PDB file of C-alpha atoms in Angstrom:
ATOM      1  CA  UNK O  17       3.428 -17.450  60.428  1.00  0.00           C
ATOM      2  CA  UNK O  18       6.697 -16.091  61.799  1.00  0.00           C
ATOM      3  CA  UNK O  19       8.414 -19.396  61.129  1.00  0.00           C
ATOM      4  CA  UNK O  20       7.256 -19.297  57.510  1.00  0.00           C
ATOM      5  CA  UNK O  21       8.611 -15.758  57.115  1.00  0.00           C
ATOM      6  CA  UNK O  22      11.931 -16.799  58.638  1.00  0.00           C
ATOM      7  CA  UNK O  23      12.229 -19.666  56.168  1.00  0.00           C
ATOM      8  CA  UNK O  24      11.572 -17.249  53.305  1.00  0.00           C
ATOM      9  CA  UNK O  25      14.210 -14.820  54.581  1.00  0.00           C
ATOM     10  CA  UNK O  26      16.658 -17.704  55.036  1.00  0.00           C
ATOM     11  CA  UNK O  27      16.328 -18.348  51.281  1.00  0.00           C
ATOM     12  CA  UNK O  28      14.558 -21.684  51.579  1.00  0.00           C
ATOM     13  CA  UNK O  29      11.886 -20.229  49.282  1.00  0.00           C
ATOM     14  CA  UNK O  30      13.754 -17.452  47.449  1.00  0.00           C
ATOM     15  CA  UNK O  31      11.262 -17.285  44.577  1.00  0.00           C
ATOM     16  CA  UNK O  32       8.564 -16.046  47.000  1.00  0.00           C
ATOM     17  CA  UNK O  33      10.581 -12.885  47.636  1.00  0.00           C
ATOM     18  CA  UNK O  34      10.202 -11.928  43.985  1.00  0.00           C
ATOM     19  CA  UNK O  35       6.502 -12.848  43.857  1.00  0.00           C
ATOM     20  CA  UNK O  36       5.119  -9.309  44.561  1.00  0.00           C
ATOM     21  CA  UNK O  37       7.408  -7.749  41.954  1.00  0.00           C
ATOM     22  CA  UNK O  38       6.467 -10.422  39.402  1.00  0.00           C
ATOM     23  CA  UNK O  39       2.737  -9.843  39.985  1.00  0.00           C
ATOM     24  CA  UNK O  40       3.244  -6.084  39.637  1.00  0.00           C
ATOM     25  CA  UNK O  41       5.128  -6.482  36.362  1.00  0.00           C
ATOM     26  CA  UNK O  42       2.540  -8.888  34.955  1.00  0.00           C
ATOM     27  CA  UNK O  43      -0.431  -6.596  35.591  1.00  0.00           C
ATOM     28  CA  UNK O  44       1.180  -3.208  34.960  1.00  0.00           C
ATOM     29  CA  UNK O  45       3.803  -3.999  32.305  1.00  0.00           C
ATOM     30  CA  UNK O  46       3.323  -7.230  30.381  1.00  0.00           C
ATOM     31  CA  UNK O  47      -0.477  -7.178  30.111  1.00  0.00           C
ATOM     32  CA  UNK O  48      -0.541  -3.523  28.903  1.00  0.00           C
ATOM     33  CA  UNK O  49       2.187  -4.349  26.374  1.00  0.00           C
ATOM     34  CA  UNK O  50       0.154  -7.327  25.178  1.00  0.00           C
ATOM     35  CA  UNK O  51      -2.926  -5.112  24.791  1.00  0.00           C
ATOM     36  CA  UNK O  52      -0.904  -2.579  22.796  1.00  0.00           C
ATOM     37  CA  UNK O  53       0.424  -5.335  20.543  1.00  0.00           C
ATOM     38  CA  UNK O  54      -3.054  -6.805  19.907  1.00  0.00           C
ATOM     39  CA  UNK O  55      -4.646  -3.417  19.237  1.00  0.00           C
ATOM     40  CA  UNK O  56      -1.905  -2.591  16.740  1.00  0.00           C
ATOM     41  CA  UNK O  57      -3.458  -5.126  14.327  1.00  0.00           C
ATOM     42  CA  UNK O  58      -6.988  -3.786  14.741  1.00  0.00           C
ATOM     43  CA  UNK O  59      -8.727  -2.026  11.862  1.00  0.00           C
ATOM     44  CA  UNK O  60     -11.111   0.404  13.533  1.00  0.00           C
ATOM     45  CA  UNK O  61     -13.220   3.279  12.277  1.00  0.00           C
ATOM     46  CA  UNK O  62     -15.217   5.800  14.288  1.00  0.00           C
ATOM     47  CA  UNK O  63     -18.080   5.438  11.805  1.00  0.00           C
ATOM     48  CA  UNK O  64     -18.174   1.635  11.459  1.00  0.00           C
ATOM     49  CA  UNK O  65     -16.404   0.533  14.630  1.00  0.00           C
ATOM     50  CA  UNK O  66     -14.316  -2.648  14.530  1.00  0.00           C
ATOM     51  CA  UNK O  67     -13.791  -3.767  10.933  1.00  0.00           C
ATOM     52  CA  UNK O  68     -11.231  -6.551  11.202  1.00  0.00           C
ATOM     53  CA  UNK O  69      -7.527  -7.271  11.551  1.00  0.00           C
ATOM     54  CA  UNK O  70      -4.842  -5.759   9.354  1.00  0.00           C
ATOM     55  CA  UNK O  71      -1.089  -5.291   8.933  1.00  0.00           C
ATOM     56  CA  UNK O  72      -1.504  -1.897   7.275  1.00  0.00           C
ATOM     57  CA  UNK O  73      -0.455   0.006  10.395  1.00  0.00           C
ATOM     58  CA  UNK O  74       2.939  -1.696  10.332  1.00  0.00           C
ATOM     59  CA  UNK O  75       3.292  -1.104   6.604  1.00  0.00           C
ATOM     60  CA  UNK O  76       3.402   2.633   7.266  1.00  0.00           C
ATOM     61  CA  UNK O  77       6.601   2.189   9.250  1.00  0.00           C
ATOM     62  CA  UNK O  78       8.371   1.039   6.077  1.00  0.00           C
ATOM     63  CA  UNK O  79       7.812   4.402   4.430  1.00  0.00           C
ATOM     64  CA  UNK O  80      11.077   6.342   3.906  1.00  0.00           C
ATOM     65  CA  UNK O  81       9.970   9.212   6.139  1.00  0.00           C
ATOM     66  CA  UNK O  82       9.421   6.920   9.136  1.00  0.00           C
ATOM     67  CA  UNK O  83      12.559   4.892   8.471  1.00  0.00           C
ATOM     68  CA  UNK O  84      14.430   8.192   8.576  1.00  0.00           C
ATOM     69  CA  UNK O  85      12.788   8.942  11.929  1.00  0.00           C
ATOM     70  CA  UNK O  86      13.885   5.539  13.242  1.00  0.00           C
ATOM     71  CA  UNK O  87      17.453   6.224  12.139  1.00  0.00           C
ATOM     72  CA  UNK O  88      17.425   9.680  13.758  1.00  0.00           C
ATOM     73  CA  UNK O  89      16.073   8.279  17.023  1.00  0.00           C
ATOM     74  CA  UNK O  90      18.577   5.425  17.039  1.00  0.00           C
ATOM     75  CA  UNK O  91      21.437   7.807  16.281  1.00  0.00           C
ATOM     76  CA  UNK O  92      20.315  10.230  18.989  1.00  0.00           C
ATOM     77  CA  UNK O  93      19.895   7.505  21.618  1.00  0.00           C
ATOM     78  CA  UNK O  94      23.208   5.849  20.757  1.00  0.00           C
ATOM     79  CA  UNK O  95      25.085   9.164  20.737  1.00  0.00           C
ATOM     80  CA  UNK O  96      23.497  10.104  24.064  1.00  0.00           C
ATOM     81  CA  UNK O  97      24.506   6.799  25.658  1.00  0.00           C
ATOM     82  CA  UNK O  98      28.078   6.904  24.327  1.00  0.00           C
ATOM     83  CA  UNK O  99      28.706  10.540  25.290  1.00  0.00           C
ATOM     84  CA  UNK O 100      27.162   9.951  28.717  1.00  0.00           C
ATOM     85  CA  UNK O 101      29.496   6.984  29.157  1.00  0.00           C
ATOM     86  CA  UNK O 102      32.600   9.060  28.375  1.00  0.00           C
ATOM     87  CA  UNK O 103      31.480  11.786  30.774  1.00  0.00           C
ATOM     88  CA  UNK O 104      30.191   9.465  33.487  1.00  0.00           C
ATOM     89  CA  UNK O 105      33.210   7.192  33.855  1.00  0.00           C
ATOM     90  CA  UNK O 106      35.664   9.862  35.120  1.00  0.00           C
ATOM     91  CA  UNK O 107      32.977  11.231  37.443  1.00  0.00           C
ATOM     92  CA  UNK O 108      32.186   7.776  38.825  1.00  0.00           C
ATOM     93  CA  UNK O 109      35.897   7.003  39.192  1.00  0.00           C
ATOM     94  CA  UNK O 110      36.421  10.276  41.053  1.00  0.00           C
ATOM     95  CA  UNK O 111      33.524   9.583  43.425  1.00  0.00           C
ATOM     96  CA  UNK O 112      34.584   5.987  44.074  1.00  0.00           C
ATOM     97  CA  UNK O 113      38.338   6.381  44.585  1.00  0.00           C
ATOM     98  CA  UNK O 114      39.182  10.050  45.140  1.00  0.00           C
ATOM     99  CA  UNK O 115      36.405  11.376  47.387  1.00  0.00           C
ATOM    100  CA  UNK O 116      35.990  10.304  50.995  1.00  0.00           C
ATOM    101  CA  UNK O 117      34.482  12.935  53.274  1.00  0.00           C
ATOM    102  CA  UNK O 118      32.185  14.701  50.791  1.00  0.00           C
ATOM    103  CA  UNK O 119      31.090  11.605  48.889  1.00  0.00           C
ATOM    104  CA  UNK O 120      27.471  11.745  50.071  1.00  0.00           C
ATOM    105  CA  UNK O 121      27.335  15.462  49.312  1.00  0.00           C
ATOM    106  CA  UNK O 122      28.445  14.920  45.712  1.00  0.00           C
ATOM    107  CA  UNK O 123      25.983  12.050  45.317  1.00  0.00           C
ATOM    108  CA  UNK O 124      23.246  14.332  46.625  1.00  0.00           C
ATOM    109  CA  UNK O 125      24.162  16.960  44.035  1.00  0.00           C
ATOM    110  CA  UNK O 126      24.110  14.268  41.368  1.00  0.00           C
ATOM    111  CA  UNK O 127      20.623  13.043  42.265  1.00  0.00           C
ATOM    112  CA  UNK O 128      19.158  16.488  43.036  1.00  0.00           C
ATOM    113  CA  UNK O 129      18.196  17.417  39.424  1.00  0.00           C
ATOM    114  CA  UNK O 130      16.112  14.246  39.119  1.00  0.00           C
ATOM    115  CA  UNK O 131      13.837  15.540  41.881  1.00  0.00           C
ATOM    116  CA  UNK O 132      12.498  18.212  39.552  1.00  0.00           C
ATOM    117  CA  UNK O 133      10.166  17.651  36.627  1.00  0.00           C
ATOM    118  CA  UNK O 134      11.876  16.975  33.312  1.00  0.00           C
ATOM    119  CA  UNK O 135       9.811  19.731  31.675  1.00  0.00           C
ATOM    120  CA  UNK O 136      11.314  22.277  34.072  1.00  0.00           C
ATOM    121  CA  UNK O 137      14.831  21.038  33.333  1.00  0.00           C
ATOM    122  CA  UNK O 138      14.300  21.189  29.571  1.00  0.00           C
ATOM    123  CA  UNK O 139      12.782  24.664  29.738  1.00  0.00           C
ATOM    124  CA  UNK O 140      15.844  25.825  31.675  1.00  0.00           C
ATOM    125  CA  UNK O 141      18.030  24.713  28.764  1.00  0.00           C
ATOM    126  CA  UNK O 142      15.612  26.339  26.331  1.00  0.00           C
ATOM    127  CA  UNK O 143      16.047  29.729  28.001  1.00  0.00           C
ATOM    128  CA  UNK O 144      19.822  29.246  27.995  1.00  0.00           C
ATOM    129  CA  UNK O 145      20.104  28.274  24.321  1.00  0.00           C
ATOM    130  CA  UNK O 146      17.485  30.450  22.673  1.00  0.00           C
ATOM    131  CA  UNK O 147      18.332  33.550  20.646  1.00  0.00           C
ATOM    132  CA  UNK O 148      17.793  35.860  23.616  1.00  0.00           C
ATOM    133  CA  UNK O 149      19.159  33.391  26.123  1.00  0.00           C
ATOM    134  CA  UNK O 150      21.984  33.810  28.594  1.00  0.00           C
ATOM    135  CA  UNK O 151      24.671  32.124  26.476  1.00  0.00           C
ATOM    136  CA  UNK O 152      23.918  34.191  23.388  1.00  0.00           C
ATOM    137  CA  UNK O 153      23.802  37.436  25.376  1.00  0.00           C
ATOM    138  CA  UNK O 154      27.121  36.774  27.114  1.00  0.00           C
ATOM    139  CA  UNK O 155      28.894  35.893  23.860  1.00  0.00           C
ATOM    140  CA  UNK O 156      27.397  38.916  22.126  1.00  0.00           C
ATOM    141  CA  UNK O 157      28.366  41.297  24.948  1.00  0.00           C
ATOM    142  CA  UNK O 158      31.944  39.992  24.826  1.00  0.00           C
ATOM    143  CA  UNK O 159      32.044  40.641  21.040  1.00  0.00           C
ATOM    144  CA  UNK O 160      32.740  36.965  20.393  1.00  0.00           C
ATOM    145  CA  UNK O 161      29.783  36.770  18.002  1.00  0.00           C
ATOM    146  CA  UNK O 162      28.439  39.484  15.713  1.00  0.00           C
ATOM    147  CA  UNK O 163      24.779  38.498  16.059  1.00  0.00           C
ATOM    148  CA  UNK O 164      22.781  36.463  18.584  1.00  0.00           C
ATOM    149  CA  UNK O 165      22.887  32.693  18.185  1.00  0.00           C
ATOM    150  CA  UNK O 166      19.756  30.569  17.972  1.00  0.00           C
ATOM    151  CA  UNK O 167      20.898  27.216  19.361  1.00  0.00           C
ATOM    152  CA  UNK O 168      17.523  25.480  19.741  1.00  0.00           C
ATOM    153  CA  UNK O 169      15.327  23.578  17.283  1.00  0.00           C
ATOM    154  CA  UNK O 170      18.207  21.414  16.078  1.00  0.00           C
ATOM    155  CA  UNK O 171      19.820  18.072  16.825  1.00  0.00           C
ATOM    156  CA  UNK O 172      22.571  19.653  18.935  1.00  0.00           C
ATOM    157  CA  UNK O 173      20.131  21.159  21.426  1.00  0.00           C
ATOM    158  CA  UNK O 174      18.195  17.884  21.665  1.00  0.00           C
ATOM    159  CA  UNK O 175      21.402  15.914  22.243  1.00  0.00           C
ATOM    160  CA  UNK O 176      22.543  18.382  24.902  1.00  0.00           C
ATOM    161  CA  UNK O 177      19.233  18.151  26.719  1.00  0.00           C
ATOM    162  CA  UNK O 178      19.233  14.357  26.554  1.00  0.00           C
ATOM    163  CA  UNK O 179      22.752  14.131  27.961  1.00  0.00           C
ATOM    164  CA  UNK O 180      21.819  16.428  30.827  1.00  0.00           C
ATOM    165  CA  UNK O 181      18.678  14.445  31.682  1.00  0.00           C
ATOM    166  CA  UNK O 182      20.143  10.933  31.430  1.00  0.00           C
ATOM    167  CA  UNK O 183      23.710  11.446  32.674  1.00  0.00           C
ATOM    168  CA  UNK O 184      22.941  10.436  36.306  1.00  0.00           C
ATOM    169  CA  UNK O 185      21.568   7.100  35.069  1.00  0.00           C
ATOM    170  CA  UNK O 186      24.997   6.362  33.594  1.00  0.00           C
ATOM    171  CA  UNK O 187      27.068   7.628  36.518  1.00  0.00           C
ATOM    172  CA  UNK O 188      25.320   5.707  39.299  1.00  0.00           C
ATOM    173  CA  UNK O 189      25.666   2.131  37.905  1.00  0.00           C
ATOM    174  CA  UNK O 190      29.346   2.661  37.123  1.00  0.00           C
ATOM    175  CA  UNK O 191      29.924   4.235  40.535  1.00  0.00           C
ATOM    176  CA  UNK O 192      28.244   1.331  42.345  1.00  0.00           C
ATOM    177  CA  UNK O 193      30.475  -1.212  40.584  1.00  0.00           C
ATOM    178  CA  UNK O 194      33.646   0.799  41.206  1.00  0.00           C
ATOM    179  CA  UNK O 195      32.703   1.410  44.840  1.00  0.00           C
ATOM    180  CA  UNK O 196      32.439  -2.346  45.447  1.00  0.00           C
ATOM    181  CA  UNK O 197      35.876  -3.005  43.959  1.00  0.00           C
ATOM    182  CA  UNK O 198      38.232  -4.575  46.489  1.00  0.00           C
ATOM    183  CA  UNK O 199      41.037  -2.107  47.244  1.00  0.00           C
ATOM    184  CA  UNK O 200      43.411  -5.001  47.848  1.00  0.00           C
ATOM    185  CA  UNK O 201      43.504  -5.536  44.089  1.00  0.00           C
ATOM    186  CA  UNK O 202      45.398  -2.247  43.766  1.00  0.00           C
ATOM    187  CA  UNK O 203      48.014  -3.405  46.247  1.00  0.00           C
ATOM    188  CA  UNK O 204      48.334  -6.796  44.579  1.00  0.00           C
ATOM    189  CA  UNK O 205      48.722  -5.188  41.168  1.00  0.00           C
ATOM    190  CA  UNK O 206      51.372  -2.788  42.478  1.00  0.00           C
ATOM    191  CA  UNK O 207      53.254  -5.648  44.176  1.00  0.00           C
ATOM    192  CA  UNK O 208      53.388  -7.421  40.815  1.00  0.00           C
ATOM    193  CA  UNK O 209      55.030  -4.364  39.266  1.00  0.00           C
ATOM    194  CA  UNK O 210      52.065  -2.979  37.348  1.00  0.00           C
ATOM    195  CA  UNK O 211      51.765   0.758  36.866  1.00  0.00           C
ATOM    196  CA  UNK O 212      48.579   2.688  37.644  1.00  0.00           C
ATOM    197  CA  UNK O 213      47.615   2.742  33.983  1.00  0.00           C
ATOM    198  CA  UNK O 214      48.143  -1.012  33.620  1.00  0.00           C
ATOM    199  CA  UNK O 215      46.146  -1.589  36.804  1.00  0.00           C
ATOM    200  CA  UNK O 216      43.303   0.444  35.402  1.00  0.00           C
ATOM    201  CA  UNK O 217      43.429  -1.234  32.002  1.00  0.00           C
ATOM    202  CA  UNK O 218      43.826  -4.828  33.220  1.00  0.00           C
ATOM    203  CA  UNK O 219      41.925  -4.749  36.541  1.00  0.00           C
ATOM    204  CA  UNK O 220      39.600  -1.795  37.135  1.00  0.00           C
ATOM    205  CA  UNK O 221      38.169  -1.312  33.664  1.00  0.00           C
ATOM    206  CA  UNK O 222      37.211  -4.990  33.095  1.00  0.00           C
ATOM    207  CA  UNK O 223      35.538  -5.093  36.516  1.00  0.00           C
ATOM    208  CA  UNK O 224      33.529  -1.961  35.703  1.00  0.00           C
ATOM    209  CA  UNK O 225      32.105  -3.324  32.427  1.00  0.00           C
ATOM    210  CA  UNK O 226      28.858  -4.615  34.040  1.00  0.00           C
ATOM    211  CA  UNK O 227      28.157  -1.109  35.322  1.00  0.00           C
ATOM    212  CA  UNK O 228      28.818   0.327  31.875  1.00  0.00           C
ATOM    213  CA  UNK O 229      26.471  -2.200  30.261  1.00  0.00           C
ATOM    214  CA  UNK O 230      23.767  -1.377  32.804  1.00  0.00           C
ATOM    215  CA  UNK O 231      24.236   2.353  32.342  1.00  0.00           C
ATOM    216  CA  UNK O 232      24.099   2.018  28.573  1.00  0.00           C
ATOM    217  CA  UNK O 233      20.825   0.111  28.879  1.00  0.00           C
ATOM    218  CA  UNK O 234      19.327   2.650  31.302  1.00  0.00           C
ATOM    219  CA  UNK O 235      20.203   5.528  28.975  1.00  0.00           C
ATOM    220  CA  UNK O 236      19.668   4.081  25.506  1.00  0.00           C
ATOM    221  CA  UNK O 237      16.184   2.614  26.048  1.00  0.00           C
ATOM    222  CA  UNK O 238      14.432   5.740  27.413  1.00  0.00           C
ATOM    223  CA  UNK O 239      16.419   8.007  25.083  1.00  0.00           C
ATOM    224  CA  UNK O 240      15.134   6.112  22.039  1.00  0.00           C
ATOM    225  CA  UNK O 241      11.512   6.795  22.955  1.00  0.00           C
ATOM    226  CA  UNK O 242      11.941  10.181  24.630  1.00  0.00           C
ATOM    227  CA  UNK O 243       9.446  12.795  23.457  1.00  0.00           C
ATOM    228  CA  UNK O 244       9.604  15.700  25.950  1.00  0.00           C
ATOM    229  CA  UNK O 245      13.174  16.775  25.185  1.00  0.00           C
ATOM    230  CA  UNK O 246      12.875  16.529  21.352  1.00  0.00           C
ATOM    231  CA  UNK O 247       9.494  18.279  21.414  1.00  0.00           C
ATOM    232  CA  UNK O 248      10.738  21.257  23.442  1.00  0.00           C
ATOM    233  CA  UNK O 249      14.303  21.612  22.148  1.00  0.00           C
ATOM    234  CA  UNK O 250      13.977  20.095  18.678  1.00  0.00           C
ATOM    235  CA  UNK O 251      10.953  21.998  17.455  1.00  0.00           C
ATOM    236  CA  UNK O 252       8.489  20.891  14.807  1.00  0.00           C
ATOM    237  CA  UNK O 253      11.142  20.366  12.121  1.00  0.00           C
ATOM    238  CA  UNK O 254      12.895  17.551  14.003  1.00  0.00           C
ATOM    239  CA  UNK O 255      10.824  14.364  14.284  1.00  0.00           C
ATOM    240  CA  UNK O 256      11.872  11.503  16.543  1.00  0.00           C
ATOM    241  CA  UNK O 257      10.218   8.206  17.387  1.00  0.00           C
ATOM    242  CA  UNK O 258       8.729   9.359  20.677  1.00  0.00           C
ATOM    243  CA  UNK O 259       7.282  12.549  19.213  1.00  0.00           C
ATOM    244  CA  UNK O 260       5.794  10.629  16.266  1.00  0.00           C
ATOM    245  CA  UNK O 261       3.998   8.222  18.622  1.00  0.00           C
ATOM    246  CA  UNK O 262       2.643  11.090  20.732  1.00  0.00           C
ATOM    247  CA  UNK O 263       1.413  12.863  17.596  1.00  0.00           C
ATOM    248  CA  UNK O 264      -0.347   9.699  16.420  1.00  0.00           C
ATOM    249  CA  UNK O 265      -2.260   9.448  19.693  1.00  0.00           C
ATOM    250  CA  UNK O 266      -2.937  13.073  20.648  1.00  0.00           C
ATOM    251  CA  UNK O 267      -2.967  15.087  17.417  1.00  0.00           C
ATOM    252  CA  UNK O 268      -3.978  12.719  14.625  1.00  0.00           C
ATOM    253  CA  UNK O 269      -6.085  10.427  16.832  1.00  0.00           C
ATOM    254  CA  UNK O 270      -4.746   7.396  14.947  1.00  0.00           C
ATOM    255  CA  UNK O 271      -4.651   5.107  17.945  1.00  0.00           C
ATOM    256  CA  UNK O 272      -4.093   1.840  16.101  1.00  0.00           C
ATOM    257  CA  UNK O 273      -1.182   3.333  14.178  1.00  0.00           C
ATOM    258  CA  UNK O 274       0.227   4.654  17.445  1.00  0.00           C
ATOM    259  CA  UNK O 275      -0.040   1.171  18.956  1.00  0.00           C
ATOM    260  CA  UNK O 276       1.804  -0.248  15.936  1.00  0.00           C
ATOM    261  CA  UNK O 277       4.560   2.348  16.165  1.00  0.00           C
ATOM    262  CA  UNK O 278       4.973   1.719  19.900  1.00  0.00           C
ATOM    263  CA  UNK O 279       5.171  -2.047  19.318  1.00  0.00           C
ATOM    264  CA  UNK O 280       7.682  -1.534  16.512  1.00  0.00           C
ATOM    265  CA  UNK O 281       9.829   0.623  18.797  1.00  0.00           C
ATOM    266  CA  UNK O 282       9.935  -2.163  21.373  1.00  0.00           C
ATOM    267  CA  UNK O 283      10.823  -4.646  18.626  1.00  0.00           C
ATOM    268  CA  UNK O 284      13.658  -2.402  17.406  1.00  0.00           C
ATOM    269  CA  UNK O 285      15.118  -2.252  20.910  1.00  0.00           C
ATOM    270  CA  UNK O 286      14.842  -6.017  21.412  1.00  0.00           C
ATOM    271  CA  UNK O 287      16.585  -6.725  18.109  1.00  0.00           C
ATOM    272  CA  UNK O 288      19.321  -4.220  18.900  1.00  0.00           C
ATOM    273  CA  UNK O 289      20.066  -5.691  22.317  1.00  0.00           C
ATOM    274  CA  UNK O 290      19.920  -9.205  20.884  1.00  0.00           C
ATOM    275  CA  UNK O 291      22.582  -8.131  18.405  1.00  0.00           C
ATOM    276  CA  UNK O 292      24.666  -6.587  21.207  1.00  0.00           C
ATOM    277  CA  UNK O 293      24.274  -9.730  23.331  1.00  0.00           C
ATOM    278  CA  UNK O 294      25.449 -11.992  20.509  1.00  0.00           C
ATOM    279  CA  UNK O 295      28.325  -9.618  19.770  1.00  0.00           C
ATOM    280  CA  UNK O 296      29.436  -9.690  23.426  1.00  0.00           C
ATOM    281  CA  UNK O 297      29.295 -13.495  23.530  1.00  0.00           C
ATOM    282  CA  UNK O 298      31.372 -13.792  20.353  1.00  0.00           C
ATOM    283  CA  UNK O 299      33.875 -11.230  21.657  1.00  0.00           C
ATOM    284  CA  UNK O 300      34.257 -13.143  24.929  1.00  0.00           C
ATOM    285  CA  UNK O 301      34.910 -16.399  23.074  1.00  0.00           C
ATOM    286  CA  UNK O 302      37.500 -14.749  20.839  1.00  0.00           C
ATOM    287  CA  UNK O 303      39.174 -13.169  23.871  1.00  0.00           C
ATOM    288  CA  UNK O 304      39.246 -16.468  25.767  1.00  0.00           C
ATOM    289  CA  UNK O 305      40.744 -18.300  22.777  1.00  0.00           C
ATOM    290  CA  UNK O 306      43.474 -15.691  22.351  1.00  0.00           C
ATOM    291  CA  UNK O 307      44.180 -15.680  26.085  1.00  0.00           C
ATOM    292  CA  UNK O 308      44.448 -19.487  26.201  1.00  0.00           C
ATOM    293  CA  UNK O 309      46.787 -19.463  23.185  1.00  0.00           C
ATOM    294  CA  UNK O 310      49.067 -16.959  24.926  1.00  0.00           C
ATOM    295  CA  UNK O 311      49.172 -19.128  28.047  1.00  0.00           C
ATOM    296  CA  UNK O 312      50.067 -22.215  26.016  1.00  0.00           C
ATOM    297  CA  UNK O 313      52.872 -20.292  24.308  1.00  0.00           C
TER     298      UNK O 313
END
């Protein structure tokens, strides 16, 4: 038995190391997704039970009101990911290259908010942004505003809450990539006469792109289907894809329609990342062709 385990650890059978994770994903991810997809075509009535199969649940998605919700959710998720990327990169760069002694302390502060429930975090922002919140009271007491501001129940408050909740998921992947960067590359770049800006643009930034791609994926996907933050900070007037799905299941009790909307959301994300993947491949080919032409010249 011990010899078999040693052979596995020595990578003679590397696929066996991933076997538990694959089994877990099959039973708790892929099979539930398959059930959701199958049930989305079911025509069911509480009075008559199962009636047959239909595409009518997906036809509802093509209504202008739901297409508008898809656009709002896509815009919110994309804006959240992009803004998080601009904020996260300097923070990750600072942690990777400028901090030495207190690095673990700053990482602890970064991860600490994720230990609390997201509802608690969102409610904290609600009490800060509401009409009688701390921000409005401070601005009013300083005579900066003439009347209290009501900064919730709009897209700005939802975007702010999303950035706060998902920012660590953008910082950590970029930080991990930058932390693994060989410091000798800085010395080699300086020996070749490159400035710090050129070193960053030609060496550090290209090496950090995998971390940025990973962070974008970790932020965009959950942000597209997020329902807690839009429900608490967006109010009833702002509908997003996650809140619509929750309403279909819990309020309207339209389970089959909810299954269809959930399946459509997954399809939207797959098509988007397929488009991004093709775009990245084309960009790499164009870059390689231009680079080879410069070398030949």
